[in-house]
Coordinates of C-alpha atoms in Angstrom, one line a residue:
X4 CA -0.1 0.0 0.0
X5 CA 1.3 3.5 -0.9
X6 CA 0.6 5.9 1.9
X7 CA -0.7 9.3 0.9
X8 CA 1.2 12.4 1.9
X9 CA -0.2 15.9 2.8
X10 CA 0.6 18.7 0.4
X11 CA 3.8 20.5 1.1
X12 CA 5.0 23.9 -0.3
X13 CA 6.9 24.0 -3.4
X14 CA 10.6 23.4 -2.8
X15 CA 9.9 21.7 0.6
X16 CA 11.4 18.3 1.4
X17 CA 9.1 15.5 1.0
X18 CA 9.3 11.9 2.7
X19 CA 9.5 8.9 0.5
X20 CA 6.4 6.9 0.0
X21 CA 6.8 3.1 0.6
X22 CA 4.7 0.5 -1.2
X23 CA 5.1 -2.4 1.2
X24 CA 3.6 -5.1 -1.2
X25 CA 6.2 -4.0 -3.7
X26 CA 8.9 -4.2 -1.3
X27 CA 8.1 -7.6 -0.2
X28 CA 7.9 -8.7 -3.8
X29 CA 11.4 -7.2 -4.2
X30 CA 12.7 -9.1 -1.2
X31 CA 11.2 -12.4 -2.4
X32 CA 12.5 -12.2 -5.9
X33 CA 15.8 -10.2 -5.7
X34 CA 17.2 -10.1 -2.1
X35 CA 16.4 -13.6 -0.7
X36 CA 16.8 -16.9 -2.4
X37 CA 13.9 -18.5 -1.1
X38 CA 10.8 -18.0 1.3
X39 CA 12.4 -20.5 3.7
X40 CA 14.7 -17.8 5.0
X41 CA 11.8 -16.3 6.9
X42 CA 12.6 -18.8 9.7
X43 CA 16.3 -18.0 9.7
X44 CA 15.3 -14.1 10.2
X45 CA 13.3 -14.9 13.2
X46 CA 15.9 -17.1 14.7
X47 CA 18.4 -14.4 14.0
X48 CA 16.4 -11.8 15.7
X49 CA 15.7 -14.4 18.5
X50 CA 19.7 -14.8 19.0
X51 CA 20.3 -11.1 18.9
X52 CA 17.7 -10.7 21.5
X53 CA 19.3 -13.3 23.8
X54 CA 22.5 -11.7 23.2
X55 CA 21.2 -8.4 24.3
X56 CA 19.6 -10.0 27.5
X57 CA 22.9 -11.7 28.2
X58 CA 24.6 -8.2 28.2
X59 CA 22.0 -6.9 30.8
X60 CA 22.2 -10.1 32.8
X61 CA 25.9 -11.4 32.6
X62 CA 25.6 -13.4 35.6
X63 CA 22.8 -15.6 34.4
X64 CA 23.6 -19.4 34.2
X65 CA 24.2 -21.0 31.0
X66 CA 21.0 -22.2 29.3
X67 CA 18.8 -20.0 31.5
X68 CA 17.8 -18.0 28.2
X69 CA 16.6 -20.1 25.1
X70 CA 14.5 -20.1 21.8
X71 CA 11.5 -22.2 21.4
X72 CA 10.0 -23.0 17.9
X73 CA 6.4 -24.4 17.4
X74 CA 4.4 -25.3 14.3
X75 CA 1.3 -27.4 14.0
X76 CA 0.2 -26.7 10.5
X77 CA -1.9 -23.5 11.3
X78 CA 0.5 -21.3 12.9
X79 CA 4.2 -20.9 13.2
X80 CA 5.8 -19.5 16.5
X81 CA 9.1 -18.5 17.5
X82 CA 9.4 -17.5 21.2
X83 CA 12.6 -16.4 22.9
X84 CA 13.8 -15.1 26.3
X85 CA 15.6 -12.2 25.0
X86 CA 15.8 -8.4 25.9
X87 CA 12.3 -7.9 24.5
X88 CA 10.5 -4.7 23.4
X89 CA 8.8 -1.6 25.1
X90 CA 6.1 0.2 23.6
X91 CA 8.5 2.8 22.2
X92 CA 10.5 0.3 20.7
X93 CA 7.9 -1.2 19.0
X94 CA 6.7 1.9 17.3
X95 CA 10.7 2.7 16.5
X96 CA 11.8 -0.5 15.4
X97 CA 8.8 -2.7 14.1
X98 CA 7.1 0.0 12.3
X99 CA 10.2 1.7 10.5
X100 CA 11.6 -0.3 7.6
X101 CA 15.4 -0.3 7.6
X102 CA 15.7 0.8 11.3
X103 CA 17.3 -1.9 13.6
X104 CA 17.1 -2.2 17.2
X105 CA 20.9 -3.0 17.0
X106 CA 21.5 0.9 16.2
X107 CA 19.8 1.9 19.4
X108 CA 21.7 4.2 21.8
X109 CA 23.9 2.2 24.0
X110 CA 24.0 -0.8 21.7
X111 CA 25.4 0.8 18.4
X112 CA 28.9 0.5 19.7
X113 CA 28.4 -3.3 20.3
X114 CA 26.8 -4.0 17.0
X115 CA 29.5 -6.6 16.4
X116 CA 27.8 -9.0 18.9
X117 CA 24.9 -9.1 16.7
X118 CA 24.1 -11.1 13.5
X119 CA 21.5 -8.9 12.0
X120 CA 22.2 -5.3 11.6
X121 CA 19.9 -4.0 8.6
X122 CA 16.4 -3.7 10.2
X123 CA 14.6 -5.5 7.4
X124 CA 14.5 -9.2 8.7
X125 CA 10.9 -9.2 9.8
X126 CA 9.6 -8.4 6.4
X127 CA 10.6 -11.8 5.3
X128 CA 7.9 -13.1 7.2
X129 CA 5.6 -11.6 4.7
X130 CA 7.0 -14.1 2.2
X131 CA 4.7 -16.8 3.9
X132 CA 2.2 -14.9 5.9
X133 CA 0.0 -11.8 5.4
X134 CA 0.1 -10.9 9.1
X135 CA 2.9 -10.8 11.7
X136 CA 1.8 -10.9 15.4
X137 CA 4.5 -9.9 17.8
X138 CA 3.8 -10.1 21.6
X139 CA 7.0 -8.9 23.7
X140 CA 7.8 -7.7 27.1
X141 CA 11.0 -5.6 27.9
X142 CA 13.6 -6.8 30.4
X143 CA 15.2 -3.4 30.6
X144 CA 12.2 -2.1 32.9
X145 CA 11.0 -4.2 35.9
X146 CA 7.2 -4.7 35.7
X147 CA 7.2 -3.3 32.1
X148 CA 3.8 -4.1 30.3
X149 CA 3.5 -6.5 27.5
X150 CA 3.0 -5.0 24.0
X151 CA 1.3 -6.5 21.2
X152 CA 2.1 -5.3 17.6
X153 CA 0.2 -6.7 14.5
X154 CA 1.7 -5.9 11.0
X155 CA -0.2 -6.7 7.8
X156 CA 0.9 -7.1 4.3
X157 CA -0.9 -3.9 3.1
X158 CA 1.5 -1.9 5.1
X159 CA -0.9 -1.3 8.1
X160 CA -0.2 -2.1 11.9
X161 CA -1.6 -1.9 15.2
X162 CA 0.0 -1.5 18.7
X163 CA -1.7 -1.9 22.0
X164 CA -0.5 -2.3 25.7
X165 CA -1.4 -5.6 27.4
X166 CA -1.1 -6.5 31.2
X167 CA 2.1 -8.2 32.4
X168 CA -0.1 -11.5 32.9
X169 CA -0.3 -11.5 28.9
X170 CA 3.5 -12.4 28.9
X171 CA 5.0 -13.1 32.5
X172 CA 8.5 -13.4 31.6
X173 CA 10.5 -10.9 29.4
X174 CA 11.1 -11.9 25.7
X175 CA 9.3 -11.9 22.4
X176 CA 6.9 -14.2 20.6
X177 CA 6.3 -13.8 16.9
X178 CA 3.4 -15.8 15.5
X179 CA 2.6 -16.3 11.9
X180 CA -0.6 -17.6 10.3
X181 CA 0.7 -19.2 7.1
X182 CA -0.9 -18.5 3.6
X183 CA -2.4 -21.5 2.0
X184 CA 0.1 -21.4 -0.6
X185 CA 3.1 -21.6 1.7
X186 CA 2.8 -24.8 3.3
X187 CA 5.9 -26.1 1.6
X188 CA 7.7 -23.9 4.2
X189 CA 5.6 -23.9 7.2
X190 CA 4.6 -27.6 7.8
X191 CA 5.7 -28.9 11.1
X192 CA 8.2 -31.1 9.8
X193 CA 9.6 -28.4 7.5
X194 CA 10.0 -25.9 10.3
X195 CA 11.8 -28.5 12.4
X196 CA 14.1 -29.2 9.4
X197 CA 14.6 -25.6 8.7
X198 CA 15.5 -25.0 12.5
X199 CA 18.1 -27.8 12.3
X200 CA 19.4 -26.4 9.0
X201 CA 19.9 -22.9 10.0
X202 CA 20.4 -23.3 13.9
X203 CA 22.3 -26.5 14.3
X204 CA 25.4 -24.6 15.6
X205 CA 23.7 -21.9 17.5
X206 CA 25.1 -21.5 21.1
X207 CA 21.7 -20.8 22.6
X208 CA 19.4 -23.7 23.3
X209 CA 16.8 -24.1 20.6
X210 CA 13.8 -26.5 20.8
X211 CA 11.0 -27.6 18.7
X212 CA 7.4 -28.8 19.5
X213 CA 4.6 -29.6 16.9
X214 CA 1.9 -29.5 19.7
X215 CA 1.0 -33.2 19.4
X216 CA -0.3 -34.7 22.5
X217 CA 2.3 -36.6 24.2
X218 CA 5.0 -35.8 21.6
X219 CA 8.2 -34.7 23.2
X220 CA 9.9 -31.3 22.8
X221 CA 13.0 -32.0 20.7
X222 CA 16.2 -30.1 20.7
X223 CA 17.1 -28.5 17.2
X224 CA 20.9 -28.1 18.4
X225 CA 21.7 -30.9 21.0
X226 CA 25.2 -30.7 20.5
X227 CA 27.9 -27.9 20.1
X228 CA 29.8 -27.9 16.7
X229 CA 32.1 -31.0 16.7
X230 CA 35.3 -28.8 16.8
X231 CA 34.0 -27.2 20.1
X232 CA 33.8 -30.7 21.8
X233 CA 36.3 -32.5 23.6
X234 CA 37.5 -36.0 22.6
X235 CA 39.6 -38.8 24.5
X236 CA 42.2 -38.9 21.9
X237 CA 43.5 -37.1 18.8
X238 CA 42.4 -40.0 16.6
X239 CA 38.8 -40.1 17.9
X240 CA 38.9 -36.1 17.4
X241 CA 40.0 -36.7 13.7
X242 CA 37.4 -39.3 13.1
X243 CA 34.5 -37.3 14.6
X244 CA 35.4 -34.4 12.3
X245 CA 35.7 -36.4 9.3
X246 CA 32.2 -37.9 10.0
X247 CA 30.6 -34.5 10.4
X248 CA 32.2 -33.4 7.0
X249 CA 30.7 -36.6 5.3
X250 CA 27.4 -35.8 7.1
X251 CA 27.3 -32.1 5.6
X252 CA 29.0 -32.8 2.3
X253 CA 28.1 -36.3 1.4
X254 CA 31.6 -37.6 0.8
X255 CA 34.2 -39.2 2.9
X256 CA 37.1 -36.7 3.0
X257 CA 40.5 -37.8 2.1
X258 CA 41.6 -35.7 5.2
X259 CA 40.1 -33.1 7.4
X260 CA 42.2 -30.0 8.3
X261 CA 41.2 -28.0 11.4
X262 CA 40.8 -24.2 10.9
X263 CA 41.3 -21.9 14.0
X264 CA 41.6 -18.1 13.4
X265 CA 41.3 -16.7 17.2
X266 CA 41.6 -13.0 15.8
X267 CA 38.3 -13.2 14.1
X268 CA 36.8 -16.0 16.4
X269 CA 36.8 -18.3 13.4
X270 CA 36.7 -22.1 13.8
X271 CA 35.8 -24.9 11.4
X272 CA 37.1 -27.8 9.1
X273 CA 38.2 -27.9 5.5
X274 CA 37.5 -31.3 4.0
X275 CA 39.8 -32.4 1.3
X276 CA 37.9 -33.8 -1.6
X277 CA 38.8 -37.6 -2.6
X278 CA 38.5 -37.1 -6.2
X279 CA 39.7 -34.4 -8.7
X280 CA 37.4 -31.5 -9.7
X281 CA 37.7 -29.4 -13.0
X282 CA 40.3 -26.8 -12.8
X283 CA 38.7 -23.4 -11.6
X284 CA 35.6 -25.3 -10.4
X285 CA 34.9 -23.6 -7.1
X286 CA 32.7 -25.5 -4.7
X287 CA 30.6 -23.4 -2.2
X288 CA 31.6 -23.6 1.6
X289 CA 29.2 -23.6 4.6
X290 CA 29.7 -20.4 6.5
X291 CA 28.1 -19.7 9.9
X292 CA 28.0 -16.4 11.6
X293 CA 27.8 -16.5 15.2
X294 CA 26.4 -20.1 14.8
X295 CA 23.7 -19.1 12.4
X296 CA 24.0 -20.6 8.8
X297 CA 24.7 -17.7 6.4
X298 CA 25.6 -19.6 3.2
X299 CA 26.1 -23.0 1.8
X300 CA 27.6 -21.6 -1.3
X301 CA 30.1 -19.1 0.0
X302 CA 33.0 -19.5 -2.3
X303 CA 34.6 -16.2 -1.3
X304 CA 36.1 -17.6 1.7
X305 CA 39.0 -19.2 0.1
X306 CA 41.3 -18.4 -2.8
X307 CA 40.5 -19.7 -6.3
X308 CA 43.3 -22.3 -6.2
X309 CA 41.8 -24.2 -3.1
X310 CA 39.1 -25.9 -5.0
X311 CA 40.4 -29.4 -3.6
X312 CA 38.5 -28.6 -0.5
X313 CA 35.2 -27.8 1.0
X314 CA 34.8 -25.9 4.2
X315 CA 32.6 -25.6 7.3
X316 CA 33.3 -22.5 9.3
X317 CA 31.7 -20.6 12.1
X318 CA 33.0 -17.0 12.7
X319 CA 32.4 -14.0 14.9
X320 CA 33.8 -11.1 12.9
X321 CA 32.8 -11.7 9.2
X322 CA 29.9 -9.4 7.9
X323 CA 27.1 -10.5 6.2
X324 CA 25.3 -8.7 3.3
X325 CA 21.8 -7.2 3.6
X326 CA 20.3 -10.6 2.4
X327 CA 22.4 -12.6 5.0
X328 CA 23.2 -15.2 2.3
X329 CA 26.8 -14.1 1.5
X330 CA 29.8 -12.3 2.9
X331 CA 30.6 -8.5 2.5
X332 CA 33.8 -8.1 0.7
X333 CA 36.0 -6.1 3.0
X334 CA 39.4 -6.0 4.6
X335 CA 38.4 -8.5 7.3
X336 CA 37.2 -11.1 4.7
X337 CA 40.4 -10.6 2.7
X338 CA 42.2 -11.2 5.8
X339 CA 40.6 -14.4 6.6
X340 CA 41.0 -15.7 3.1
X341 CA 44.7 -15.3 3.2
X342 CA 44.9 -16.8 6.6
X343 CA 42.8 -19.8 5.5
X344 CA 45.0 -20.1 2.5
X345 CA 48.2 -20.3 4.7
X346 CA 46.6 -23.2 7.0
X347 CA 46.0 -25.2 3.7
X348 CA 49.7 -24.6 2.7
X349 CA 50.8 -25.7 6.0
X350 CA 48.9 -29.0 5.7
X351 CA 50.4 -29.7 2.4
X352 CA 53.7 -29.0 3.9
X353 CA 53.2 -31.5 7.0
X354 CA 51.8 -34.1 4.5
X355 CA 55.0 -33.8 2.5
X356 CA 57.4 -33.8 5.5
X357 CA 55.6 -36.7 7.5
X358 CA 52.8 -38.6 5.8
X359 CA 54.0 -39.6 2.1
X360 CA 51.3 -42.0 1.7
X361 CA 48.6 -39.3 2.3
X362 CA 50.5 -37.0 0.2
X363 CA 50.6 -39.5 -2.7
X364 CA 47.0 -39.9 -2.8
X365 CA 46.4 -36.3 -2.4
X366 CA 48.7 -35.5 -5.5
X367 CA 47.0 -38.3 -7.4
X368 CA 43.7 -36.7 -7.1
X369 CA 44.6 -32.9 -7.1
X370 CA 48.0 -32.6 -8.8
X371 CA 46.5 -29.8 -11.1
X372 CA 45.3 -27.8 -8.0
X373 CA 48.7 -28.0 -6.3
X374 CA 50.5 -27.0 -9.7
X375 CA 48.4 -24.0 -9.9
X376 CA 49.5 -23.0 -6.4
X377 CA 53.2 -24.0 -6.8
X378 CA 53.4 -21.7 -9.9
X379 CA 52.7 -18.8 -7.6
X380 CA 54.1 -20.0 -4.1
X381 CA 57.8 -20.7 -3.8
X382 CA 57.3 -22.7 -0.6
X383 CA 54.9 -25.2 -2.1
X384 CA 57.0 -25.3 -5.3
X385 CA 60.2 -26.2 -3.0
X386 CA 58.2 -28.8 -1.2
X387 CA 56.3 -30.4 -4.0
X388 CA 57.7 -29.9 -7.4
X389 CA 59.8 -33.1 -7.0
X390 CA 56.8 -35.1 -6.0
X391 CA 54.3 -33.8 -9.0
X392 CA 53.7 -36.3 -11.9
X393 CA 54.2 -35.3 -15.4
X394 CA 53.8 -37.0 -18.8
X395 CA 57.3 -37.7 -20.1
X396 CA 59.2 -39.9 -22.6
X397 CA 59.8 -42.5 -19.6
X398 CA 55.9 -42.5 -19.2
X399 CA 54.0 -40.5 -16.1
X400 CA 56.6 -40.1 -13.4
X401 CA 57.6 -37.6 -10.9
X402 CA 60.1 -34.7 -12.0
X403 CA 62.5 -35.8 -9.3
X404 CA 62.9 -39.3 -10.7
X405 CA 62.9 -38.1 -14.2
X406 CA 65.8 -35.5 -13.5
X407 CA 67.9 -38.3 -11.9
X408 CA 67.8 -40.2 -15.3
X409 CA 68.0 -37.4 -17.7
X410 CA 70.5 -34.5 -16.7
X411 CA 69.0 -32.3 -19.4
X412 CA 65.4 -32.1 -19.3
X413 CA 63.8 -31.0 -22.7
X414 CA 60.2 -29.7 -22.5
X415 CA 57.8 -29.1 -25.4
X416 CA 55.5 -26.2 -25.7
X417 CA 52.2 -28.2 -26.7
X418 CA 50.8 -31.6 -26.4
X419 CA 50.8 -32.1 -30.1
X420 CA 54.5 -31.3 -30.1
X421 CA 55.3 -34.0 -27.4
X422 CA 53.2 -36.6 -29.4
X423 CA 55.0 -36.0 -32.4
X424 CA 58.6 -36.7 -31.0
X425 CA 57.8 -38.8 -28.1
X426 CA 58.7 -42.1 -29.4
X427 CA 61.7 -41.0 -31.5
X428 CA 63.0 -38.8 -28.7
X429 CA 62.7 -41.8 -26.3
X430 CA 64.5 -44.2 -28.6
X431 CA 67.3 -41.5 -29.2
X432 CA 67.8 -41.3 -25.4
X433 CA 66.5 -37.7 -24.9
X434 CA 64.3 -37.1 -22.0
X435 CA 61.5 -34.9 -22.9
X436 CA 58.5 -33.7 -20.7
X437 CA 55.0 -32.8 -22.2
X438 CA 54.9 -29.0 -21.2
X439 CA 51.4 -28.6 -23.0
X440 CA 49.3 -29.0 -20.1
X441 CA 48.4 -26.3 -17.8
X442 CA 51.3 -25.0 -15.7
X443 CA 53.5 -27.8 -16.7
X444 CA 56.0 -26.0 -19.1
X445 CA 56.3 -23.1 -16.4
X446 CA 57.0 -25.5 -13.6
X447 CA 59.4 -27.6 -15.5
X448 CA 61.4 -24.5 -16.1
X449 CA 61.6 -23.7 -12.5
X450 CA 63.3 -27.3 -11.7
X451 CA 66.9 -25.9 -11.4
X452 CA 65.6 -23.6 -8.3
X453 CA 65.1 -27.0 -6.7
X454 CA 67.6 -29.3 -8.4
X455 CA 70.5 -27.1 -9.3
X456 CA 72.3 -29.9 -11.1
X457 CA 69.4 -30.2 -13.6
X458 CA 69.3 -28.2 -16.8
X459 CA 66.0 -27.5 -18.6
X460 CA 65.7 -26.3 -22.1
X461 CA 62.8 -26.0 -24.7
X462 CA 62.8 -28.6 -27.3
X463 CA 63.0 -27.4 -30.9
X464 CA 63.2 -29.3 -34.1
X465 CA 66.9 -28.8 -34.5
X466 CA 67.5 -30.4 -31.1
X467 CA 65.7 -33.7 -32.2
X468 CA 67.0 -33.8 -35.9
X469 CA 70.6 -33.6 -34.6
X470 CA 70.0 -36.7 -32.6
X471 CA 69.0 -38.6 -35.7
X472 CA 71.7 -40.4 -37.6
X473 CA 72.4 -39.6 -41.5
X474 CA 72.4 -42.2 -44.0
X475 CA 75.5 -43.1 -45.8
X476 CA 76.4 -41.2 -49.0
X477 CA 75.6 -43.9 -51.4
X478 CA 72.1 -44.5 -50.0
X479 CA 71.4 -40.8 -50.2
X480 CA 72.3 -40.5 -53.8
X481 CA 70.2 -43.5 -54.7
X482 CA 67.3 -41.9 -53.1
X483 CA 68.0 -38.4 -54.4
X484 CA 65.3 -38.6 -57.3
X485 CA 62.8 -39.8 -55.2
X486 CA 63.4 -37.0 -52.5
X487 CA 63.4 -34.3 -55.1
X488 CA 59.9 -35.6 -56.5
X489 CA 58.8 -35.7 -52.7
X490 CA 60.0 -32.2 -52.1
X491 CA 58.2 -31.0 -55.1
X492 CA 54.8 -32.7 -54.2
X493 CA 55.0 -31.4 -50.6
X494 CA 56.2 -27.7 -51.4
X495 CA 52.6 -26.5 -51.3
X496 CA 52.9 -27.3 -47.4
X497 CA 56.2 -25.4 -47.1
X498 CA 57.6 -29.0 -46.3
X499 CA 61.2 -30.2 -46.8
X500 CA 62.0 -33.9 -47.1
X501 CA 65.0 -35.5 -45.6
X502 CA 66.2 -39.2 -45.1
X503 CA 67.7 -40.4 -41.8
X504 CA 67.9 -43.4 -39.6
X505 CA 66.1 -43.6 -36.2
X506 CA 64.5 -45.9 -33.8
X507 CA 61.8 -47.4 -33.7
X508 CA 62.2 -48.7 -37.0
X509 CA 58.3 -49.2 -37.1
X510 CA 57.9 -45.5 -37.7
X511 CA 58.2 -44.6 -41.5
X512 CA 58.4 -40.8 -41.1
X513 CA 58.4 -38.1 -38.7
X514 CA 56.9 -34.8 -39.2
X515 CA 58.7 -31.9 -37.4
X516 CA 56.6 -28.8 -37.7
X517 CA 55.9 -26.7 -34.5
X518 CA 52.8 -24.5 -34.0
X519 CA 54.8 -21.3 -34.1
X520 CA 56.4 -22.3 -37.6
X521 CA 52.9 -23.2 -38.9
X522 CA 51.7 -19.7 -37.6
X523 CA 54.6 -17.9 -39.2
X524 CA 53.8 -19.5 -42.5
X525 CA 50.2 -18.8 -42.3
X526 CA 51.2 -15.1 -41.8
X527 CA 53.4 -15.1 -44.9
X528 CA 50.9 -16.6 -47.0
X529 CA 48.4 -14.0 -45.9
X530 CA 51.0 -11.2 -46.7
X531 CA 51.4 -12.7 -50.0
X532 CA 47.7 -12.8 -50.8
X533 CA 47.3 -9.3 -49.5
X534 CA 50.1 -7.9 -51.1
X535 CA 49.5 -4.1 -52.2
X536 CA 46.8 -3.7 -49.6
X537 CA 46.7 -2.1 -46.2
X538 CA 46.8 -5.5 -44.6
X539 CA 49.5 -6.6 -46.8
X540 CA 51.7 -3.8 -45.8
X541 CA 51.1 -4.6 -42.1
X542 CA 51.8 -8.2 -42.4
X543 CA 54.8 -7.6 -44.8
X544 CA 56.3 -5.5 -41.9
X545 CA 56.0 -8.5 -39.6
X546 CA 57.3 -10.9 -42.2
X547 CA 60.1 -13.1 -41.4
X548 CA 61.9 -16.0 -43.5
X549 CA 59.0 -18.4 -43.0
X550 CA 60.3 -21.6 -41.4
X551 CA 59.9 -24.8 -43.2
X552 CA 58.3 -28.0 -41.7
X553 CA 60.4 -31.1 -42.3
X554 CA 59.3 -34.6 -43.2
X555 CA 62.1 -37.1 -41.8
X556 CA 61.9 -40.6 -43.8
X557 CA 63.1 -43.4 -41.8
X558 CA 65.7 -45.6 -43.8
X559 CA 65.3 -48.4 -41.2
X560 CA 61.6 -48.7 -42.2
X561 CA 61.0 -51.4 -44.9
X562 CA 58.2 -49.3 -46.4
X563 CA 60.6 -46.3 -46.8
X564 CA 63.3 -48.4 -48.5
X565 CA 60.6 -49.7 -50.9
X566 CA 59.1 -46.1 -51.6
X567 CA 62.8 -44.5 -52.3
X568 CA 63.1 -47.0 -55.0
X569 CA 60.1 -46.3 -56.8
X570 CA 61.0 -45.3 -60.7
X571 CA 57.6 -44.3 -61.7
X572 CA 57.1 -40.6 -61.2
X573 CA 53.4 -40.2 -60.4
X574 CA 53.5 -43.3 -57.9
X575 CA 56.5 -41.7 -56.3
X576 CA 54.8 -38.5 -55.6
X577 CA 51.7 -40.3 -54.4
X578 CA 53.7 -42.3 -51.9
X579 CA 55.2 -39.3 -50.6
X580 CA 52.0 -37.7 -50.1
X581 CA 50.7 -40.7 -48.2
X582 CA 53.8 -40.6 -46.1
X583 CA 53.2 -37.1 -45.3
X584 CA 49.6 -37.6 -44.4
X585 CA 50.3 -40.6 -42.2
X586 CA 52.9 -38.5 -40.2
X587 CA 50.6 -35.7 -39.9
X588 CA 47.9 -38.1 -38.5
X589 CA 50.5 -39.4 -36.1
X590 CA 51.3 -35.8 -34.9
X591 CA 47.6 -35.6 -33.5
X592 CA 47.5 -31.8 -34.5
X593 CA 44.4 -30.5 -36.3
X594 CA 44.7 -31.0 -40.0
X595 CA 44.2 -28.2 -42.6
X596 CA 41.7 -28.8 -45.3
X597 CA 44.4 -29.3 -47.9
X598 CA 46.0 -32.1 -45.8
X599 CA 42.8 -34.0 -45.4
X600 CA 42.2 -33.8 -48.9
X601 CA 45.7 -35.0 -49.7
X602 CA 45.2 -38.0 -47.4
X603 CA 41.9 -38.9 -49.1
X604 CA 43.4 -38.5 -52.5
X605 CA 46.7 -40.5 -51.9
X606 CA 44.9 -43.4 -50.5
X607 CA 42.5 -43.5 -53.4
X608 CA 45.6 -43.2 -55.9
X609 CA 47.4 -45.9 -54.1
X610 CA 44.2 -48.1 -54.0
X611 CA 43.7 -47.7 -57.7
X612 CA 47.3 -48.3 -58.5
X613 CA 47.3 -51.5 -56.6
X614 CA 44.1 -52.7 -58.3
X615 CA 45.5 -52.0 -61.8
X616 CA 48.5 -54.0 -60.9
X617 CA 46.5 -56.9 -59.6
X618 CA 44.3 -56.8 -62.8

């Protein structure tokens, strides 16, 4: 409802009008993720009221003040033994949107003790009910009367004072009569489940009753947080924390890491995922503030590289946003994120130093996460680089083992380059690491920082071809005619042809062609095509001598020995094209259209020749 305002003189200040129904719609669709948050807001208000009551009566015994939930299908009620409200408080705080009792005089300087600080939480009740009934009695004034406030979804409210007998004890009771379309969130079993969901770690006792005759009142939070309990042995503590992590997240953790930051009152656990997750995929973490569940998807609490853990934490000093469903990005959150990251580094360091079996299982699942960390963290690099697995010409092995076998470690710049040369390099005794995967090339180049005796260099075609044995002069002269025809046939691909001997003998040919060389040839071709135009001038200025690919034929291979002896020109050209196509396929790089066409044509030509010969 929009409240009319009296006319005011031109130029005079006017008050904003508030359409409460529109505001509730805004909350339900844009601020809160689900109508279920109404119970969290009521629990939060109750907890803050108990906190204020404890400030008034610090000597009260533990458990003296609590929260009681009730739902029987017709009403939902939340009752607390908190500080309560006077009639003036009701007019001030319940009837003014955005004003919070936590801003009242004498409390503002202690707002850090409270969860809610925005003064809009009670409005969330209009997501499930058209009327909110509040009965409260202040603990600040002896013999204060009870005050009743009724708020309606159309923006109207009423207040009346009742005798003390209407509420003998200080505190507040909020009663909702749910709308018929909100039973999903207000059924007794759902209210109980939501109470446990949001309030399982609250420090004040919370109970639930559904009013069924003879049914017991049950505790919503019967035990403190698992990290706050005492255990007979460290082993039993570790098992209890792991069991709690499995209960919360649904997986048995590889290990659990206790988190404790006294400066911000943070405690909790990080559960190490037992299986790998895609790089960059960030799991949400469960964040409680002063025991109240704030979010199940708070990915901002840890840095991006820590995607191998999921956390449950409870903090005192983190600041929630207005919706209380995420954390406000401020200096405190940044400091907490850095401190938690340091705890994860310490856990990795301990595992590397004292539990190699655990470290091995962790790296098997999360080597990519550790590689991303080691790139930027010198301490983790020093501890774990020797343990990290890499794809090499000796198979999948650790860099430490590989460096012991190969004094000079060569690293490729791409996966396809490694696949081109792996078999031949291995046969030639070269130690090559596949640097085409994320972080790998950069990490391999940092190996001398850890192993000064090791040498690391990028692999280039000249390094490989230098390790291939030349053929004798007579053999090369005998094959010269074939090699000339082959070079002519493959000139369209800027490819030279050479004859060498190398192992394994089963490999007929090796195509040496780096990504950079292909890129440079493409640029040179564009420059030629655009010659005379603006792009031609630009590309021409960048032009270098285009490097050529090289098809190296293996004289030890029987098929090659037969091919170089062919004296029929067309058949020789076709065989050279077929050998180029087969080598291009074995390189596993994307084929250009012209190469795909060549492979198809050479296959059909060879098939036709074979059929003519048989006939």
